[in-house]
Tab-separated table of C-alpha atoms and ligand atoms in Angstrom:
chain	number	residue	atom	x	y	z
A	2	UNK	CA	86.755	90.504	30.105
A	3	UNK	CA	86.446	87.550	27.566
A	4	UNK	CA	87.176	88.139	24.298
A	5	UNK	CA	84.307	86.676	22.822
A	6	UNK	CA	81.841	88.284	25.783
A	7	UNK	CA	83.471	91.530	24.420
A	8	UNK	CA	82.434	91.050	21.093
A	9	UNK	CA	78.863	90.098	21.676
A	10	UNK	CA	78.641	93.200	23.567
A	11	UNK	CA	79.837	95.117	20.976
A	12	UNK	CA	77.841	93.768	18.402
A	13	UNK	CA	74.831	94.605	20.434
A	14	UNK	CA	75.521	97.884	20.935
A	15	UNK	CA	76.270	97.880	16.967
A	16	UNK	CA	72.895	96.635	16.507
A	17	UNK	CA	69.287	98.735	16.730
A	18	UNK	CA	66.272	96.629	15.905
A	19	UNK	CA	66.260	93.399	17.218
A	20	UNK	CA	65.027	89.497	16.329
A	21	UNK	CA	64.855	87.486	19.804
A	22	UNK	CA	64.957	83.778	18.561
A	23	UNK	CA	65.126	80.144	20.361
A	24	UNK	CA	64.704	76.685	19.945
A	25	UNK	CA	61.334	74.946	19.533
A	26	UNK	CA	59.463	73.619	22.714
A	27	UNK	CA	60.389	76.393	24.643
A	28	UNK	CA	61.489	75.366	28.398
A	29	UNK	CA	62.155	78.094	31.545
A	30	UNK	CA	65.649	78.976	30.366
A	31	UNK	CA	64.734	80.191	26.715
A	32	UNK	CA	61.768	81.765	27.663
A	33	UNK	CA	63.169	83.292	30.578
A	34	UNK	CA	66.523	84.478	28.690
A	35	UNK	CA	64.728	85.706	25.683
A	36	UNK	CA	62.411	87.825	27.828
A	37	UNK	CA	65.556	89.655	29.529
A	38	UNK	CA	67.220	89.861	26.396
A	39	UNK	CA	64.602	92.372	25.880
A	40	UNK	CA	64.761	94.235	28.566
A	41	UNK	CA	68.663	94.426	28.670
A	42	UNK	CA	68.360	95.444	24.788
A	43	UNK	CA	65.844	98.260	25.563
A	44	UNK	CA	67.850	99.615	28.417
A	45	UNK	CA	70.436	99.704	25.740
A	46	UNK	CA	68.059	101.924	23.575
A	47	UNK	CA	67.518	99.301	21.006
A	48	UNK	CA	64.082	98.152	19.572
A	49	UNK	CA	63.238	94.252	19.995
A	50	UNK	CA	60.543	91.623	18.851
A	51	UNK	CA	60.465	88.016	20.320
A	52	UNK	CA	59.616	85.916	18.463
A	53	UNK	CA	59.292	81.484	18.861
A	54	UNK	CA	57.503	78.739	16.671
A	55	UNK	CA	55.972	77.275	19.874
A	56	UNK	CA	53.735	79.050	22.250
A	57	UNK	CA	55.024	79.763	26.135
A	58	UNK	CA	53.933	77.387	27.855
A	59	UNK	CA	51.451	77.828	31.018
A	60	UNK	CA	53.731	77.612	33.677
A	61	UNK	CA	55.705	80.228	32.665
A	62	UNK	CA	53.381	82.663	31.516
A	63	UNK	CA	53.899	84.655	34.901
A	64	UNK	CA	57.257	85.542	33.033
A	65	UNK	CA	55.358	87.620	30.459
A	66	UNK	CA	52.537	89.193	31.138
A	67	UNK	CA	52.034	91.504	28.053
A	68	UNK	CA	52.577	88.593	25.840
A	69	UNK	CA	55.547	89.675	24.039
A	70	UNK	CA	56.609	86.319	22.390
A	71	UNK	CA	54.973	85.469	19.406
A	72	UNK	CA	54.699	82.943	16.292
A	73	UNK	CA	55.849	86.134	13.668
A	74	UNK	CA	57.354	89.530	14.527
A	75	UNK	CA	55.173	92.360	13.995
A	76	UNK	CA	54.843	93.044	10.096
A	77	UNK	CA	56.266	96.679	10.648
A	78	UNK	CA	59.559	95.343	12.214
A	79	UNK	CA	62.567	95.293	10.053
A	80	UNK	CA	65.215	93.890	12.020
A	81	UNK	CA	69.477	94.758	11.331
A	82	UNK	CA	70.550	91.563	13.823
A	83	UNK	CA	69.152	88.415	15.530
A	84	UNK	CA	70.182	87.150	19.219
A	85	UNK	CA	69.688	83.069	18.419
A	86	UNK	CA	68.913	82.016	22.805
A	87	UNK	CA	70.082	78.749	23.982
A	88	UNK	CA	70.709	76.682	20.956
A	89	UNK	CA	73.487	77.417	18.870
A	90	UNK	CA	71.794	75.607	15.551
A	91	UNK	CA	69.152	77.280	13.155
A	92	UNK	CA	67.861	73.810	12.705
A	93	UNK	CA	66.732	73.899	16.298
A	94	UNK	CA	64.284	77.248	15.922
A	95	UNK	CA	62.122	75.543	13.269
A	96	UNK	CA	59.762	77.340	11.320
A	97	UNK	CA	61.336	80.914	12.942
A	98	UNK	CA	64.508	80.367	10.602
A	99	UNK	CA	62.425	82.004	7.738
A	100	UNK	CA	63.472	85.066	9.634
A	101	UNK	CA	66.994	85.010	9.738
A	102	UNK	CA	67.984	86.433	5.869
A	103	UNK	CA	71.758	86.311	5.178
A	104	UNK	CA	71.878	90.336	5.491
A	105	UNK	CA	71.292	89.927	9.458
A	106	UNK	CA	73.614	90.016	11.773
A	107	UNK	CA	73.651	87.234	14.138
A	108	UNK	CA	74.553	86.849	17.855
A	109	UNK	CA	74.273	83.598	19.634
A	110	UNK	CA	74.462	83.079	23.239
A	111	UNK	CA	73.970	79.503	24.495
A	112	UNK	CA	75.565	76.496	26.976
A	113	UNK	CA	74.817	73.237	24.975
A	114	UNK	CA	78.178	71.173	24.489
A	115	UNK	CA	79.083	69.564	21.286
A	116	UNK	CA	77.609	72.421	18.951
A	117	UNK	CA	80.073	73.473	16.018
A	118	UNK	CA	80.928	77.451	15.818
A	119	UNK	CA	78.058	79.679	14.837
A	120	UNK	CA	78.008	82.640	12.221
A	121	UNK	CA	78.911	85.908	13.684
A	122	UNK	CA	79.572	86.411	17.575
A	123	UNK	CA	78.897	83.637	19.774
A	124	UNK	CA	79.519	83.897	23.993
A	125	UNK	CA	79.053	79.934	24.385
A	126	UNK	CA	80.059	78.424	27.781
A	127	UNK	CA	79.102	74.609	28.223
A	128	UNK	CA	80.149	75.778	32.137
A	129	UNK	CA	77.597	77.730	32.494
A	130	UNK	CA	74.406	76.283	34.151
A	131	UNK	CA	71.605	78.430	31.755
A	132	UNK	CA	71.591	81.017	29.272
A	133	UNK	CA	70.240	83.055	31.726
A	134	UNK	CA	73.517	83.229	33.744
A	135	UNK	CA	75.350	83.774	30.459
A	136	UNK	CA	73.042	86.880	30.230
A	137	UNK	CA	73.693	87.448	33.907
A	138	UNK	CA	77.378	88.522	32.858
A	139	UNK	CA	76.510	90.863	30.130
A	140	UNK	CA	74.366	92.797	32.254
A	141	UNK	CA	76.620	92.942	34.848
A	142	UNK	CA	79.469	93.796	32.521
A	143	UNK	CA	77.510	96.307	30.834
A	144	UNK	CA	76.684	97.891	34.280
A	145	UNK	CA	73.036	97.865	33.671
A	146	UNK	CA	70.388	97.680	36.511
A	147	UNK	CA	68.435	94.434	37.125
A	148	UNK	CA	64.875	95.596	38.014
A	149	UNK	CA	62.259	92.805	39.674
A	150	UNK	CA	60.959	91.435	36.811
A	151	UNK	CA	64.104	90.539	35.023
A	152	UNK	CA	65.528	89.291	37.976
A	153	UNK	CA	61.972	87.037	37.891
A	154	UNK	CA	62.843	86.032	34.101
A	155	UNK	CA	66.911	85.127	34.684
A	156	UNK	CA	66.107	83.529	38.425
A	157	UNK	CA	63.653	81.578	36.330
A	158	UNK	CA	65.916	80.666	33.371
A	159	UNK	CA	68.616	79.477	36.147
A	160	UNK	CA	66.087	77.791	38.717
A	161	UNK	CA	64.559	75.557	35.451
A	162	UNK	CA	67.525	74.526	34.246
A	163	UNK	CA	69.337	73.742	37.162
A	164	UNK	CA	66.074	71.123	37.701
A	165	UNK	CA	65.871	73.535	41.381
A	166	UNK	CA	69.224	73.737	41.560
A	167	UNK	CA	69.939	69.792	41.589
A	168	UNK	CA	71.425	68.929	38.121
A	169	UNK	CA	75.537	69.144	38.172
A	170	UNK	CA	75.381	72.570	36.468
A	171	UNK	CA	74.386	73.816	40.079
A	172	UNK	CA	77.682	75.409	40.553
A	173	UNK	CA	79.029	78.242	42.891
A	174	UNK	CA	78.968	80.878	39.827
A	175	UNK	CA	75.137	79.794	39.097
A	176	UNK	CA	73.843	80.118	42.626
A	177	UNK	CA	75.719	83.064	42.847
A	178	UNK	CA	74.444	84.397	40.323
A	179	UNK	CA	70.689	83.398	41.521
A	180	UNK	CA	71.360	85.103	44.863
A	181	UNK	CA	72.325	88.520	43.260
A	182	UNK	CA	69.323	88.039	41.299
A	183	UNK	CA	66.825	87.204	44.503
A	184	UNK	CA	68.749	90.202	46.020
A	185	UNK	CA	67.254	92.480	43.051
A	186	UNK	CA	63.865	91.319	43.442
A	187	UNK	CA	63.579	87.721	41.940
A	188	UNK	CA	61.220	85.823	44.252
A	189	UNK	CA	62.603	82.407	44.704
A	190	UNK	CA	59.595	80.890	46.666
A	191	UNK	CA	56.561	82.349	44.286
A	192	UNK	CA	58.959	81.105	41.182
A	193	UNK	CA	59.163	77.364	42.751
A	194	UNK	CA	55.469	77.506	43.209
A	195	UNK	CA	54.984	78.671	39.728
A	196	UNK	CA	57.162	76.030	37.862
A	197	UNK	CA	56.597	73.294	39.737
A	198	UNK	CA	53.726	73.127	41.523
A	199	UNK	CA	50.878	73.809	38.932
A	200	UNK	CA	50.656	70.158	37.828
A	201	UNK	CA	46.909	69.673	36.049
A	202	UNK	CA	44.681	66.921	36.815
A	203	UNK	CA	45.866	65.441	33.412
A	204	UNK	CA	49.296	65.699	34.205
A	205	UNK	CA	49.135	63.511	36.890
A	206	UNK	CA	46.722	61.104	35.279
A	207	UNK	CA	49.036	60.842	32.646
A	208	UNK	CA	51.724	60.830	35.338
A	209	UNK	CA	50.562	57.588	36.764
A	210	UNK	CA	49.469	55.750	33.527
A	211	UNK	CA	52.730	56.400	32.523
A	212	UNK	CA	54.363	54.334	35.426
A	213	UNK	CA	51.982	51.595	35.331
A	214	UNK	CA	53.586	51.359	31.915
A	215	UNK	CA	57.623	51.723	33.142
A	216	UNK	CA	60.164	48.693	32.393
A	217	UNK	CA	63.422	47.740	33.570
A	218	UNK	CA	66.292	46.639	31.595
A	219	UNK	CA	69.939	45.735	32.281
A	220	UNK	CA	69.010	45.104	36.297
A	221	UNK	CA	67.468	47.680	37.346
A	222	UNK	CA	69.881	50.338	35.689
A	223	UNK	CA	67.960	51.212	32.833
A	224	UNK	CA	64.321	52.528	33.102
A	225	UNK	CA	61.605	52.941	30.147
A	226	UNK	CA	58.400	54.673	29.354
A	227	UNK	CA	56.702	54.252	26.096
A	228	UNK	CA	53.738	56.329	25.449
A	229	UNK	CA	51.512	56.325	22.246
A	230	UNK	CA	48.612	58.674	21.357
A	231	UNK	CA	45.931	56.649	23.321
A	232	UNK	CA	47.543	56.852	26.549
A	233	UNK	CA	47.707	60.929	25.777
A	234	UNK	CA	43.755	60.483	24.624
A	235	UNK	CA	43.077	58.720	27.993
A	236	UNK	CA	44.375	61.081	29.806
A	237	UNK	CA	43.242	64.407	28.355
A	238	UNK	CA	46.589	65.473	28.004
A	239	UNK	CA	49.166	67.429	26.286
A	240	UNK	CA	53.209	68.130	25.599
A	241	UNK	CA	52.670	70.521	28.861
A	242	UNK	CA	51.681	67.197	30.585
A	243	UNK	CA	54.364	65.219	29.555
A	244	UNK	CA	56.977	67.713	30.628
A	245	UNK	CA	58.578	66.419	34.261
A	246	UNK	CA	57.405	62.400	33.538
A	247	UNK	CA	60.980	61.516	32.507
A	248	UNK	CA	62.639	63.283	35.757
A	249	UNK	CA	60.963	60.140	37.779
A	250	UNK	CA	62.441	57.240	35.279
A	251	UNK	CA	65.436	58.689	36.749
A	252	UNK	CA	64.881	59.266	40.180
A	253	UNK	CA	65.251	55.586	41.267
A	254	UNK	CA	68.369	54.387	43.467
A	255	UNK	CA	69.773	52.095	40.155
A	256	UNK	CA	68.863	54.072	37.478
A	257	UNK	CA	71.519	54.997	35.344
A	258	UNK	CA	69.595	56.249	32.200
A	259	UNK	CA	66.271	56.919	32.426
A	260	UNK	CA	64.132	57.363	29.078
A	261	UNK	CA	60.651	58.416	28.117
A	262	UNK	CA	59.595	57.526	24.903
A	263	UNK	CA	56.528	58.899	23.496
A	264	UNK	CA	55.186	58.086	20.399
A	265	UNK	CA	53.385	61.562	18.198
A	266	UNK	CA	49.806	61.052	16.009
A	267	UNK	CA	51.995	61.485	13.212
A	268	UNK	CA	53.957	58.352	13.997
A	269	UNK	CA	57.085	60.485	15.080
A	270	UNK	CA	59.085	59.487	18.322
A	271	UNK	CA	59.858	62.348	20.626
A	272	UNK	CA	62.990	60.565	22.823
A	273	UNK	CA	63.950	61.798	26.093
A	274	UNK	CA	66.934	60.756	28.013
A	275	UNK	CA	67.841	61.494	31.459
A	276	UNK	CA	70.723	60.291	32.935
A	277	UNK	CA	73.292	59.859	35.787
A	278	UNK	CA	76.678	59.067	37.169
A	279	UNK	CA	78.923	59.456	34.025
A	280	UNK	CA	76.580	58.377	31.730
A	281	UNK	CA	76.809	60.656	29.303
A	282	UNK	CA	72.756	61.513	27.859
A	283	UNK	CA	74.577	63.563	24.971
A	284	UNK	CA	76.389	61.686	23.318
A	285	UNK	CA	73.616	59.009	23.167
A	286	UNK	CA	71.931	61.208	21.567
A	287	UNK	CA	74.319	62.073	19.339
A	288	UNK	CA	74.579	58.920	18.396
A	289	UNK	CA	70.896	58.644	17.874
A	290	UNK	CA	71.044	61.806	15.650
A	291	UNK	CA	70.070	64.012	18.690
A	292	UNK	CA	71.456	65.968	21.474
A	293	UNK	CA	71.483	68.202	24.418
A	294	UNK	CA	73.414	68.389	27.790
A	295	UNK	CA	75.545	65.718	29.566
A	296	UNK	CA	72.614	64.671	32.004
A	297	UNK	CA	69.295	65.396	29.914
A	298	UNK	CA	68.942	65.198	25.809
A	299	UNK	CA	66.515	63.913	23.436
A	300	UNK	CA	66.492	63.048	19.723
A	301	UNK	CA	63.030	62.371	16.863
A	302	UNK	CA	63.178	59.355	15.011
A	303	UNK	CA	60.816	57.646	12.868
A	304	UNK	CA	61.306	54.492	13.341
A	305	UNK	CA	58.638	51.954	13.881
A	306	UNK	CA	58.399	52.376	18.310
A	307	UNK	CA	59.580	48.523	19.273
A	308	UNK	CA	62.582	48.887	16.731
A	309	UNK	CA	63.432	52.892	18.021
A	310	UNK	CA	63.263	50.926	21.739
A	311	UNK	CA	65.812	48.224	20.916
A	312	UNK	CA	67.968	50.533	18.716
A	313	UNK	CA	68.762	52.919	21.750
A	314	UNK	CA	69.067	50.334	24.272
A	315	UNK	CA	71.618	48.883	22.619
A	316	UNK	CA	73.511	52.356	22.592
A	317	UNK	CA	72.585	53.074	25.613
A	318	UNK	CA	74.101	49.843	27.138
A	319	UNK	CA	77.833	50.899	25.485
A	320	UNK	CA	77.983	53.867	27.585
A	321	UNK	CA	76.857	52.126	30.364
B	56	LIG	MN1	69.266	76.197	28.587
């Protein structure tokens, strides 16, 4: 075994009352992971609270049907360690790092590159397609039993991540994974439905406003979407509806980089990058003060939205 999968097994059989923490705009894979985090930790005998600054959203709500993730833990629950899901940096949790005192133990377990060393034990494996197939091998090396609906909750994590097992973290070890996971009762077909075939009215409204807005830059090999708070107005929509909009900017036979742009009441820019071929969306964003995986990343920035637009085209263009 892995020296440091060893000791974040041991610290969670060290631990007994449990904080289940991760990153802000919650997606399949933290939602998913954090939910059989829970289950794995009360097969272990421990006590757990989940707990995430932004709601679950819709589409994923099949994962949890007694609502177990919420904005604070319960008042009662006095927690000895926190498991930090699919992020590696406090920074990225938001308002939930008011929960994480210095006299907790922490244990992170996560697959974003590029993150420095976090406090306490860390299993961190950029290889790995999800946290949910990081969670996958603790469960399996703790010998535990995968019952239906955490196969549901890791399938999901791995399924959502892997974009339906398309992105280049589809690997042998991840579908692997995903079949011993169907084999235990994860329903592959009913998931699929579930993530990606809910799509609201407003979703697609905002859908095809949003293309009737696209531009192309650097022929054909660099596609843009900017949208501002009317064009969310218009449309009746939400973050929930914006989710998926990017993964067409990219879907084009020249597209290299692919970004969505949208532009928050508050004036904010939420940036998100999608990329191919060795284009790498990370360290974009890294550049842009952001980051995320090789393929998909994002970054804020409060920039005034035609300045925010040239600034990243012109890094996006050096990694082109
Ligand atoms: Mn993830």
């Amino acid at each position: 075994m892995k020296k440091v999968l060893r000791e974040v097994i041991q610290a969670l059989k060290n631990s007994r009352r449990v904080l289940i923490c991760s990153h802000i705009e919650p997606d399949g894979d933290s939602i998913g992971s954090q939910l059989a985090m829970a289950v794995l930790l009360e097969d272990m005998g421990k006590e757990t609270a989940i707990v995430n600054q932004d709601p679950v959203p819709s589409r994923y709500l099949f994962l949890d049907p007694d609502r177990r993730i919420h904005a604070q833990p319960p008042v009662d629950f006095q927690p000895d360690t926190v498991v930090l899901l699919d992020c590696s940096k406090q920074d990225r949790i938001g308002e939930t790092r008011r929960y994480i005192t210095d006299d907790l133990a922490v244990i992170t377990i996560d697959h974003h590159p590029g993150v420095p060393q976090p406090r306490g034990p860390a299993y961190l494996d950029v290889e790995a397609s999800s946290t949910g197939e990081l969670i996958v091998d603790i469960i399996e090396e703790l010998n535990l039993t995968i019952g239906p609906a955490q196969a549901d909750q890791l399938y999901t994590a791995i399924v959502s991540d892997t974009g339906g097992f398309r992105f280049p973290n589809t690997t042998a070890k991840s579908l692997a994974a995903a079949a011993r996971l169907a084999a235990r009762g994860a329903r592959p077909y009913d998931i699929a439905v579930k993530i990606y075939e809910q799509r609201s009215v407003a979703s697609l409204r905002l859908l095809s406003r949003a293309l009737g807005k696209l531009i192309m830059y650097e022929g054909d090999r660099v596609s843009l979407v900017c949208l501002v708070p009317d064009d969310m107005e218009a449309c009746r929509a939400g973050q929930e509806e914006v989710d998926g909009i990017v993964d067409f900017l990219v879907a084009m036979k020249t597209v290299e980089a692919g970004v969505l742009m949208r532009q928050l009441p508050s004036g904010i820019i939420k940036v998100n990058l999608r990329t191919r071929m060795d284009v790498k969306a990370n360290k974009i964003a890294e550049a842009m003060g952001g980051g995320g995986h090789p393929n998909a990343a994002g970054y804020r920035t409060r920039l005034p939205l035609d300045q925010a637009k040239d600034e990243l085209l012109r890094e996006i263009c050096k990694h082109l």
